[in-house]
PDB file of C-alpha atoms and ligand atoms in Angstrom:
ATOM      1  CA  UNK A1014     -80.467  87.174  30.131  1.00 56.00           C
ATOM      2  CA  UNK A1015     -80.611  83.792  31.308  1.00 65.00           C
ATOM      3  CA  UNK A1016     -78.070  82.081  29.438  1.00 66.00           C
ATOM      4  CA  UNK A1017     -75.812  85.016  30.069  1.00 86.00           C
ATOM      5  CA  UNK A1018     -76.349  84.202  34.235  1.00 91.00           C
ATOM      6  CA  UNK A1019     -75.982  81.261  34.603  1.00 95.00           C
ATOM      7  CA  UNK A1020     -71.968  81.222  32.444  1.00 96.00           C
ATOM      8  CA  UNK A1021     -71.019  84.059  34.955  1.00 97.00           C
ATOM      9  CA  UNK A1022     -71.787  82.128  37.707  1.00 98.00           C
ATOM     10  CA  UNK A1023     -69.357  80.693  40.219  1.00 98.00           C
ATOM     11  CA  UNK A1024     -70.557  78.758  42.584  1.00 98.00           C
ATOM     12  CA  UNK A1025     -68.591  79.401  46.864  1.00 98.00           C
ATOM     13  CA  UNK A1026     -67.584  75.342  47.926  1.00 98.00           C
ATOM     14  CA  UNK A1027     -67.160  76.177  51.229  1.00 98.00           C
ATOM     15  CA  UNK A1028     -67.110  72.689  52.659  1.00 98.00           C
ATOM     16  CA  UNK A1029     -65.364  70.654  54.377  1.00 98.00           C
ATOM     17  CA  UNK A1030     -66.847  67.697  53.673  1.00 98.00           C
ATOM     18  CA  UNK A1031     -64.676  66.121  49.822  1.00 98.00           C
ATOM     19  CA  UNK A1032     -68.759  63.641  49.272  1.00 98.00           C
ATOM     20  CA  UNK A1033     -70.626  66.864  49.892  1.00 98.00           C
ATOM     21  CA  UNK A1034     -68.288  68.578  47.301  1.00 98.00           C
ATOM     22  CA  UNK A1035     -68.654  65.983  44.953  1.00 98.00           C
ATOM     23  CA  UNK A1036     -72.091  66.767  45.160  1.00 98.00           C
ATOM     24  CA  UNK A1037     -72.273  69.643  44.609  1.00 98.00           C
ATOM     25  CA  UNK A1038     -69.824  69.923  41.880  1.00 98.00           C
ATOM     26  CA  UNK A1039     -72.125  66.456  39.817  1.00 98.00           C
ATOM     27  CA  UNK A1040     -75.441  68.262  41.273  1.00 98.00           C
ATOM     28  CA  UNK A1041     -74.538  71.879  38.406  1.00 98.00           C
ATOM     29  CA  UNK A1042     -71.505  70.525  36.004  1.00 98.00           C
ATOM     30  CA  UNK A1043     -72.106  71.150  32.826  1.00 97.00           C
ATOM     31  CA  UNK A1044     -74.724  74.338  33.186  1.00 96.00           C
ATOM     32  CA  UNK A1045     -72.511  75.637  35.643  1.00 98.00           C
ATOM     33  CA  UNK A1046     -68.823  75.487  35.097  1.00 98.00           C
ATOM     34  CA  UNK A1047     -66.520  77.602  37.506  1.00 98.00           C
ATOM     35  CA  UNK A1048     -66.600  76.814  40.952  1.00 98.00           C
ATOM     36  CA  UNK A1049     -64.162  78.234  43.536  1.00 98.00           C
ATOM     37  CA  UNK A1050     -62.198  76.343  46.462  1.00 98.00           C
ATOM     38  CA  UNK A1051     -60.680  79.096  48.545  1.00 98.00           C
ATOM     39  CA  UNK A1052     -59.911  78.658  52.318  1.00 98.00           C
ATOM     40  CA  UNK A1053     -62.424  75.562  53.394  1.00 98.00           C
ATOM     41  CA  UNK A1054     -61.403  73.460  50.859  1.00 98.00           C
ATOM     42  CA  UNK A1055     -57.663  73.993  49.981  1.00 98.00           C
ATOM     43  CA  UNK A1056     -57.070  73.769  53.174  1.00 98.00           C
ATOM     44  CA  UNK A1057     -59.413  70.321  54.046  1.00 98.00           C
ATOM     45  CA  UNK A1058     -59.068  68.957  50.942  1.00 98.00           C
ATOM     46  CA  UNK A1059     -55.460  70.469  49.445  1.00 98.00           C
ATOM     47  CA  UNK A1060     -54.119  69.884  45.780  1.00 98.00           C
ATOM     48  CA  UNK A1061     -56.712  66.160  44.365  1.00 98.00           C
ATOM     49  CA  UNK A1062     -60.787  68.657  44.441  1.00 98.00           C
ATOM     50  CA  UNK A1063     -58.745  71.064  42.110  1.00 98.00           C
ATOM     51  CA  UNK A1064     -57.651  67.502  40.266  1.00 98.00           C
ATOM     52  CA  UNK A1065     -60.754  65.348  40.565  1.00 98.00           C
ATOM     53  CA  UNK A1066     -62.751  69.532  39.630  1.00 98.00           C
ATOM     54  CA  UNK A1067     -60.550  69.957  36.542  1.00 98.00           C
ATOM     55  CA  UNK A1068     -61.424  65.873  35.008  1.00 98.00           C
ATOM     56  CA  UNK A1069     -65.247  66.135  36.063  1.00 98.00           C
ATOM     57  CA  UNK A1070     -64.781  68.675  33.187  1.00 98.00           C
ATOM     58  CA  UNK A1071     -65.045  72.349  35.473  1.00 98.00           C
ATOM     59  CA  UNK A1072     -62.915  75.597  36.427  1.00 98.00           C
ATOM     60  CA  UNK A1073     -61.128  76.403  39.791  1.00 98.00           C
ATOM     61  CA  UNK A1074     -61.469  79.962  40.810  1.00 98.00           C
ATOM     62  CA  UNK A1075     -58.362  79.278  44.115  1.00 98.00           C
ATOM     63  CA  UNK A1076     -59.276  82.024  46.536  1.00 98.00           C
ATOM     64  CA  UNK A1077     -56.665  81.569  48.259  1.00 98.00           C
ATOM     65  CA  UNK A1078     -55.439  85.206  48.311  1.00 97.00           C
ATOM     66  CA  UNK A1079     -52.001  85.149  48.618  1.00 97.00           C
ATOM     67  CA  UNK A1080     -50.248  88.193  50.423  1.00 97.00           C
ATOM     68  CA  UNK A1081     -46.784  87.532  50.875  1.00 94.00           C
ATOM     69  CA  UNK A1082     -43.091  88.870  50.145  1.00 93.00           C
ATOM     70  CA  UNK A1083     -41.517  88.916  46.643  1.00 93.00           C
ATOM     71  CA  UNK A1084     -40.191  84.870  45.872  1.00 94.00           C
ATOM     72  CA  UNK A1085     -43.421  82.710  48.226  1.00 95.00           C
ATOM     73  CA  UNK A1086     -46.113  84.734  46.349  1.00 95.00           C
ATOM     74  CA  UNK A1087     -44.744  83.716  42.754  1.00 96.00           C
ATOM     75  CA  UNK A1088     -43.345  80.657  43.344  1.00 97.00           C
ATOM     76  CA  UNK A1089     -47.341  79.553  45.546  1.00 97.00           C
ATOM     77  CA  UNK A1090     -48.623  81.549  41.700  1.00 97.00           C
ATOM     78  CA  UNK A1091     -46.003  78.991  40.064  1.00 97.00           C
ATOM     79  CA  UNK A1092     -48.105  75.833  41.779  1.00 97.00           C
ATOM     80  CA  UNK A1093     -51.352  77.168  41.225  1.00 98.00           C
ATOM     81  CA  UNK A1094     -50.270  76.955  37.515  1.00 97.00           C
ATOM     82  CA  UNK A1095     -49.311  73.940  37.221  1.00 96.00           C
ATOM     83  CA  UNK A1096     -52.612  72.310  39.583  1.00 97.00           C
ATOM     84  CA  UNK A1097     -54.132  74.101  35.649  1.00 97.00           C
ATOM     85  CA  UNK A1098     -56.621  76.599  38.063  1.00 98.00           C
ATOM     86  CA  UNK A1099     -58.415  79.097  35.633  1.00 98.00           C
ATOM     87  CA  UNK A1100     -57.905  81.470  37.719  1.00 98.00           C
ATOM     88  CA  UNK A1101     -55.917  82.305  41.897  1.00 98.00           C
ATOM     89  CA  UNK A1102     -56.511  84.787  44.192  1.00 98.00           C
ATOM     90  CA  UNK A1103     -54.153  87.566  45.603  1.00 98.00           C
ATOM     91  CA  UNK A1104     -54.670  90.626  47.500  1.00 97.00           C
ATOM     92  CA  UNK A1105     -53.617  93.236  46.481  1.00 97.00           C
ATOM     93  CA  UNK A1106     -52.042  94.966  50.232  1.00 96.00           C
ATOM     94  CA  UNK A1107     -49.178  92.653  49.669  1.00 95.00           C
ATOM     95  CA  UNK A1108     -47.942  95.586  46.742  1.00 94.00           C
ATOM     96  CA  UNK A1109     -46.471  96.497  43.581  1.00 95.00           C
ATOM     97  CA  UNK A1110     -44.058  94.639  44.666  1.00 91.00           C
ATOM     98  CA  UNK A1111     -44.863  91.252  45.088  1.00 92.00           C
ATOM     99  CA  UNK A1112     -48.154  91.725  42.264  1.00 97.00           C
ATOM    100  CA  UNK A1113     -45.742  92.574  40.322  1.00 97.00           C
ATOM    101  CA  UNK A1114     -42.303  89.320  40.433  1.00 96.00           C
ATOM    102  CA  UNK A1115     -45.575  87.519  40.084  1.00 97.00           C
ATOM    103  CA  UNK A1116     -46.739  87.626  37.475  1.00 98.00           C
ATOM    104  CA  UNK A1117     -43.600  89.408  35.507  1.00 97.00           C
ATOM    105  CA  UNK A1118     -42.021  84.939  37.130  1.00 97.00           C
ATOM    106  CA  UNK A1119     -45.298  84.008  36.052  1.00 98.00           C
ATOM    107  CA  UNK A1120     -45.449  85.176  32.355  1.00 98.00           C
ATOM    108  CA  UNK A1121     -42.208  84.099  32.029  1.00 97.00           C
ATOM    109  CA  UNK A1122     -42.861  80.424  33.870  1.00 97.00           C
ATOM    110  CA  UNK A1123     -45.792  80.177  31.370  1.00 97.00           C
ATOM    111  CA  UNK A1124     -43.708  80.867  28.144  1.00 97.00           C
ATOM    112  CA  UNK A1125     -41.372  78.533  28.842  1.00 96.00           C
ATOM    113  CA  UNK A1126     -43.767  76.019  29.010  1.00 93.00           C
ATOM    114  CA  UNK A1127     -45.481  77.172  25.831  1.00 95.00           C
ATOM    115  CA  UNK A1128     -48.695  77.039  27.871  1.00 93.00           C
ATOM    116  CA  UNK A1129     -50.865  79.768  29.188  1.00 95.00           C
ATOM    117  CA  UNK A1130     -50.740  81.320  33.219  1.00 98.00           C
ATOM    118  CA  UNK A1131     -53.776  81.708  34.841  1.00 98.00           C
ATOM    119  CA  UNK A1132     -55.175  85.332  35.227  1.00 98.00           C
ATOM    120  CA  UNK A1133     -54.196  86.534  38.025  1.00 98.00           C
ATOM    121  CA  UNK A1134     -57.157  87.988  40.726  1.00 98.00           C
ATOM    122  CA  UNK A1135     -56.634  91.582  42.883  1.00 98.00           C
ATOM    123  CA  UNK A1136     -59.320  91.647  46.603  1.00 98.00           C
ATOM    124  CA  UNK A1137     -60.015  94.640  46.625  1.00 97.00           C
ATOM    125  CA  UNK A1138     -61.759  95.513  50.347  1.00 92.00           C
ATOM    126  CA  UNK A1139     -64.040  92.360  51.292  1.00 89.00           C
ATOM    127  CA  UNK A1140     -67.292  92.662  50.529  1.00 88.00           C
ATOM    128  CA  UNK A1141     -68.522  91.500  53.915  1.00 91.00           C
ATOM    129  CA  UNK A1142     -66.606  95.462  54.912  1.00 91.00           C
ATOM    130  CA  UNK A1143     -68.848  98.610  54.932  1.00 90.00           C
ATOM    131  CA  UNK A1144     -65.540 101.052  53.044  1.00 90.00           C
ATOM    132  CA  UNK A1145     -66.042 103.567  50.644  1.00 92.00           C
ATOM    133  CA  UNK A1146     -66.184 103.279  46.919  1.00 94.00           C
ATOM    134  CA  UNK A1147     -62.369 105.387  46.700  1.00 95.00           C
ATOM    135  CA  UNK A1148     -60.772 102.613  49.433  1.00 96.00           C
ATOM    136  CA  UNK A1149     -62.380 100.156  46.974  1.00 96.00           C
ATOM    137  CA  UNK A1150     -60.654 101.965  43.604  1.00 97.00           C
ATOM    138  CA  UNK A1151     -57.603 103.138  45.433  1.00 97.00           C
ATOM    139  CA  UNK A1152     -56.984  99.723  45.382  1.00 98.00           C
ATOM    140  CA  UNK A1153     -58.476  98.772  41.906  1.00 98.00           C
ATOM    141  CA  UNK A1154     -55.217 100.980  41.405  1.00 98.00           C
ATOM    142  CA  UNK A1155     -52.961  98.616  42.545  1.00 98.00           C
ATOM    143  CA  UNK A1156     -54.372  95.648  40.239  1.00 98.00           C
ATOM    144  CA  UNK A1157     -53.899  97.579  37.090  1.00 98.00           C
ATOM    145  CA  UNK A1158     -50.350  99.474  38.057  1.00 98.00           C
ATOM    146  CA  UNK A1159     -49.786  95.486  38.736  1.00 98.00           C
ATOM    147  CA  UNK A1160     -50.916  94.602  35.002  1.00 98.00           C
ATOM    148  CA  UNK A1161     -53.253  91.691  36.935  1.00 98.00           C
ATOM    149  CA  UNK A1162     -56.328  90.717  34.769  1.00 98.00           C
ATOM    150  CA  UNK A1163     -58.751  91.469  37.163  1.00 98.00           C
ATOM    151  CA  UNK A1164     -60.138  92.466  40.629  1.00 98.00           C
ATOM    152  CA  UNK A1165     -62.638  91.303  43.384  1.00 98.00           C
ATOM    153  CA  UNK A1166     -65.504  94.189  44.523  1.00 97.00           C
ATOM    154  CA  UNK A1167     -68.709  94.327  44.695  1.00 96.00           C
ATOM    155  CA  UNK A1168     -71.732  94.607  42.756  1.00 97.00           C
ATOM    156  CA  UNK A1169     -71.286  98.945  43.047  1.00 96.00           C
ATOM    157  CA  UNK A1170     -68.172  98.912  42.251  1.00 96.00           C
ATOM    158  CA  UNK A1171     -67.846  97.088  38.957  1.00 97.00           C
ATOM    159  CA  UNK A1172     -69.031  99.648  36.593  1.00 97.00           C
ATOM    160  CA  UNK A1173     -66.012 103.308  37.615  1.00 98.00           C
ATOM    161  CA  UNK A1174     -63.904  99.632  37.839  1.00 98.00           C
ATOM    162  CA  UNK A1175     -64.057  98.598  34.754  1.00 97.00           C
ATOM    163  CA  UNK A1176     -64.227 102.141  33.436  1.00 98.00           C
ATOM    164  CA  UNK A1177     -60.789 103.155  35.045  1.00 98.00           C
ATOM    165  CA  UNK A1178     -59.198  99.566  34.391  1.00 98.00           C
ATOM    166  CA  UNK A1179     -60.466  97.844  31.992  1.00 98.00           C
ATOM    167  CA  UNK A1180     -60.742  94.707  34.739  1.00 98.00           C
ATOM    168  CA  UNK A1181     -61.990  91.744  34.709  1.00 98.00           C
ATOM    169  CA  UNK A1182     -64.500  92.604  38.013  1.00 98.00           C
ATOM    170  CA  UNK A1183     -65.646  88.955  40.151  1.00 98.00           C
ATOM    171  CA  UNK A1184     -67.989  90.512  42.423  1.00 97.00           C
ATOM    172  CA  UNK A1185     -69.741  87.719  46.046  1.00 97.00           C
ATOM    173  CA  UNK A1186     -71.821  88.924  47.811  1.00 95.00           C
ATOM    174  CA  UNK A1187     -75.714  88.339  46.502  1.00 95.00           C
ATOM    175  CA  UNK A1188     -78.032  88.406  48.507  1.00 94.00           C
ATOM    176  CA  UNK A1189     -81.488  89.923  48.358  1.00 92.00           C
ATOM    177  CA  UNK A1190     -81.197  91.251  51.557  1.00 91.00           C
ATOM    178  CA  UNK A1191     -79.055  91.421  54.328  1.00 92.00           C
ATOM    179  CA  UNK A1192     -79.087  88.261  56.273  1.00 89.00           C
ATOM    180  CA  UNK A1193     -75.046  87.667  57.414  1.00 92.00           C
ATOM    181  CA  UNK A1194     -71.545  88.683  56.558  1.00 94.00           C
ATOM    182  CA  UNK A1195     -71.776  89.602  53.656  1.00 91.00           C
ATOM    183  CA  UNK A1196     -72.428  93.678  53.767  1.00 93.00           C
ATOM    184  CA  UNK A1197     -71.917  95.274  50.080  1.00 92.00           C
ATOM    185  CA  UNK A1198     -74.359  92.847  49.011  1.00 92.00           C
ATOM    186  CA  UNK A1199     -76.920  92.786  45.504  1.00 93.00           C
ATOM    187  CA  UNK A1200     -78.840  90.531  43.740  1.00 95.00           C
ATOM    188  CA  UNK A1201     -77.832  88.732  40.687  1.00 95.00           C
ATOM    189  CA  UNK A1202     -80.306  90.892  38.042  1.00 94.00           C
ATOM    190  CA  UNK A1203     -78.067  93.977  39.489  1.00 95.00           C
ATOM    191  CA  UNK A1204     -74.920  92.202  38.915  1.00 96.00           C
ATOM    192  CA  UNK A1205     -76.937  91.666  35.486  1.00 95.00           C
ATOM    193  CA  UNK A1206     -77.032  94.988  34.654  1.00 95.00           C
ATOM    194  CA  UNK A1207     -74.133  96.794  35.937  1.00 96.00           C
ATOM    195  CA  UNK A1208     -72.362  94.808  34.288  1.00 95.00           C
ATOM    196  CA  UNK A1209     -69.751  92.321  36.542  1.00 97.00           C
ATOM    197  CA  UNK A1210     -68.010  89.736  33.761  1.00 97.00           C
ATOM    198  CA  UNK A1211     -68.614  86.866  36.997  1.00 98.00           C
ATOM    199  CA  UNK A1212     -70.285  86.803  40.056  1.00 98.00           C
ATOM    200  CA  UNK A1213     -69.517  83.911  43.508  1.00 98.00           C
ATOM    201  CA  UNK A1214     -72.082  82.325  45.591  1.00 98.00           C
ATOM    202  CA  UNK A1215     -71.149  79.990  48.035  1.00 98.00           C
ATOM    203  CA  UNK A1216     -73.746  79.601  51.059  1.00 97.00           C
ATOM    204  CA  UNK A1217     -77.641  80.167  49.248  1.00 96.00           C
ATOM    205  CA  UNK A1218     -76.634  77.894  47.058  1.00 98.00           C
ATOM    206  CA  UNK A1219     -74.934  75.115  48.862  1.00 98.00           C
ATOM    207  CA  UNK A1220     -76.795  75.609  52.582  1.00 97.00           C
ATOM    208  CA  UNK A1221     -79.414  74.233  50.151  1.00 97.00           C
ATOM    209  CA  UNK A1222     -81.312  71.085  49.421  1.00 97.00           C
ATOM    210  CA  UNK A1223     -81.640  70.945  46.029  1.00 98.00           C
ATOM    211  CA  UNK A1224     -78.301  73.279  43.733  1.00 98.00           C
ATOM    212  CA  UNK A1225     -79.709  73.181  41.231  1.00 97.00           C
ATOM    213  CA  UNK A1226     -83.335  74.971  42.514  1.00 97.00           C
ATOM    214  CA  UNK A1227     -81.217  76.897  44.281  1.00 98.00           C
ATOM    215  CA  UNK A1228     -79.281  78.416  41.631  1.00 97.00           C
ATOM    216  CA  UNK A1229     -82.706  79.255  39.174  1.00 96.00           C
ATOM    217  CA  UNK A1230     -84.024  80.578  42.508  1.00 95.00           C
ATOM    218  CA  UNK A1231     -81.214  82.564  42.535  1.00 95.00           C
ATOM    219  CA  UNK A1232     -81.242  84.242  38.966  1.00 93.00           C
ATOM    220  CA  UNK A1233     -84.373  85.570  40.151  1.00 90.00           C
ATOM    221  CA  UNK A1234     -83.925  87.107  42.766  1.00 89.00           C
ATOM    222  CA  UNK A1235     -84.826  90.244  43.704  1.00 84.00           C
ATOM    223  CA  UNK A1236     -83.542  92.948  46.551  1.00 78.00           C
ATOM    224  CA  UNK A1237     -85.310  93.333  49.313  1.00 81.00           C
ATOM    225  CA  UNK A1238     -85.706  96.400  51.403  1.00 64.00           C
TER     226      UNK A1238
HETATM  227  O1  C5P B1863     -70.844  82.113  50.773  1.00 87.89           O
HETATM  228  P1  C5P B1863     -71.209  83.727  49.965  1.00 87.89           P
HETATM  229  O2  C5P B1863     -71.760  83.289  48.749  1.00 87.89           O
HETATM  230  O3  C5P B1863     -70.628  85.026  51.425  1.00 87.89           O
HETATM  231  O4  C5P B1863     -69.538  83.039  49.801  1.00 87.89           O
HETATM  232  C1  C5P B1863     -69.160  84.505  49.097  1.00 87.89           C
HETATM  233  C2  C5P B1863     -67.914  83.767  48.419  1.00 87.89           C
HETATM  234  O5  C5P B1863     -66.782  84.487  48.248  1.00 87.89           O
HETATM  235  C3  C5P B1863     -66.807  83.451  50.082  1.00 87.89           C
HETATM  236  O6  C5P B1863     -66.010  82.438  49.094  1.00 87.89           O
HETATM  237  C4  C5P B1863     -65.735  83.677  50.805  1.00 87.89           C
HETATM  238  O7  C5P B1863     -64.851  83.778  50.852  1.00 87.89           O
HETATM  239  C5  C5P B1863     -65.547  85.157  49.055  1.00 87.89           C
HETATM  240  N1  C5P B1863     -65.368  86.705  48.625  1.00 87.89           N
HETATM  241  C6  C5P B1863     -65.676  87.062  49.479  1.00 87.89           C
HETATM  242  N2  C5P B1863     -65.304  88.061  49.234  1.00 87.89           N
HETATM  243  C7  C5P B1863     -64.234  88.873  48.973  1.00 87.89           C
HETATM  244  C8  C5P B1863     -63.575  88.150  48.216  1.00 87.89           C
HETATM  245  C9  C5P B1863     -64.143  86.532  48.336  1.00 87.89           C
HETATM  246  O8  C5P B1863     -67.186  87.018  50.041  1.00 87.89           O
HETATM  247  N3  C5P B1863     -64.287  90.498  48.805  1.00 87.89           N
END
């Protein structure tokens, strides 16, 4: 159980400091192998931080939530593949035309190059929002119909999405109680019980002094009401 939870953890490097990002990765790798580079780290540092994480042996989850016209989305996806990311996010509200085109283009480019494409992960409703399960399911269906690999959703939607669509589930909003902008929250224990594939945690780890200790504490936490 404990080993499985380390393997499922993706640490969100939402940090505008190259020095601190490197400290977090070096403190946690190789126990943690996956790191999320999102809007904050990518806007600040760009592709070089992805290259650095890959050189350390880590895998990158690029969370830029692409939301654009089909050509722009697919060209950006090819660049994400060039950077060697493990997976990247697209927004499901961009719709099936953009998403299907992106998938086709990425797969054919990967075939030409003789490599595997990165996983394409569709973002449903943000975990900071209070929304109904049916709204999340409607967007998850868009991911399924566009033949994406998985979705970002909350822990409490993951089981139904897996059962209905067989998609990978990646869940942020890991908290033992409501304490910040995250609303659809759950603990790591809940995430394991609900059989999510990966869970993403940022601030509860990166705001602490001892990152490794913070992960250990997080994996043991129970929900508070
Ligand atoms: O700091 P925290 O644990 O809330 O980090 C969660 C990460 O997951 C953030 O980087 C946030 O941008 C991202 N995310 C999210 N909800 C989504 C999609 C991504 O919280 N639906």
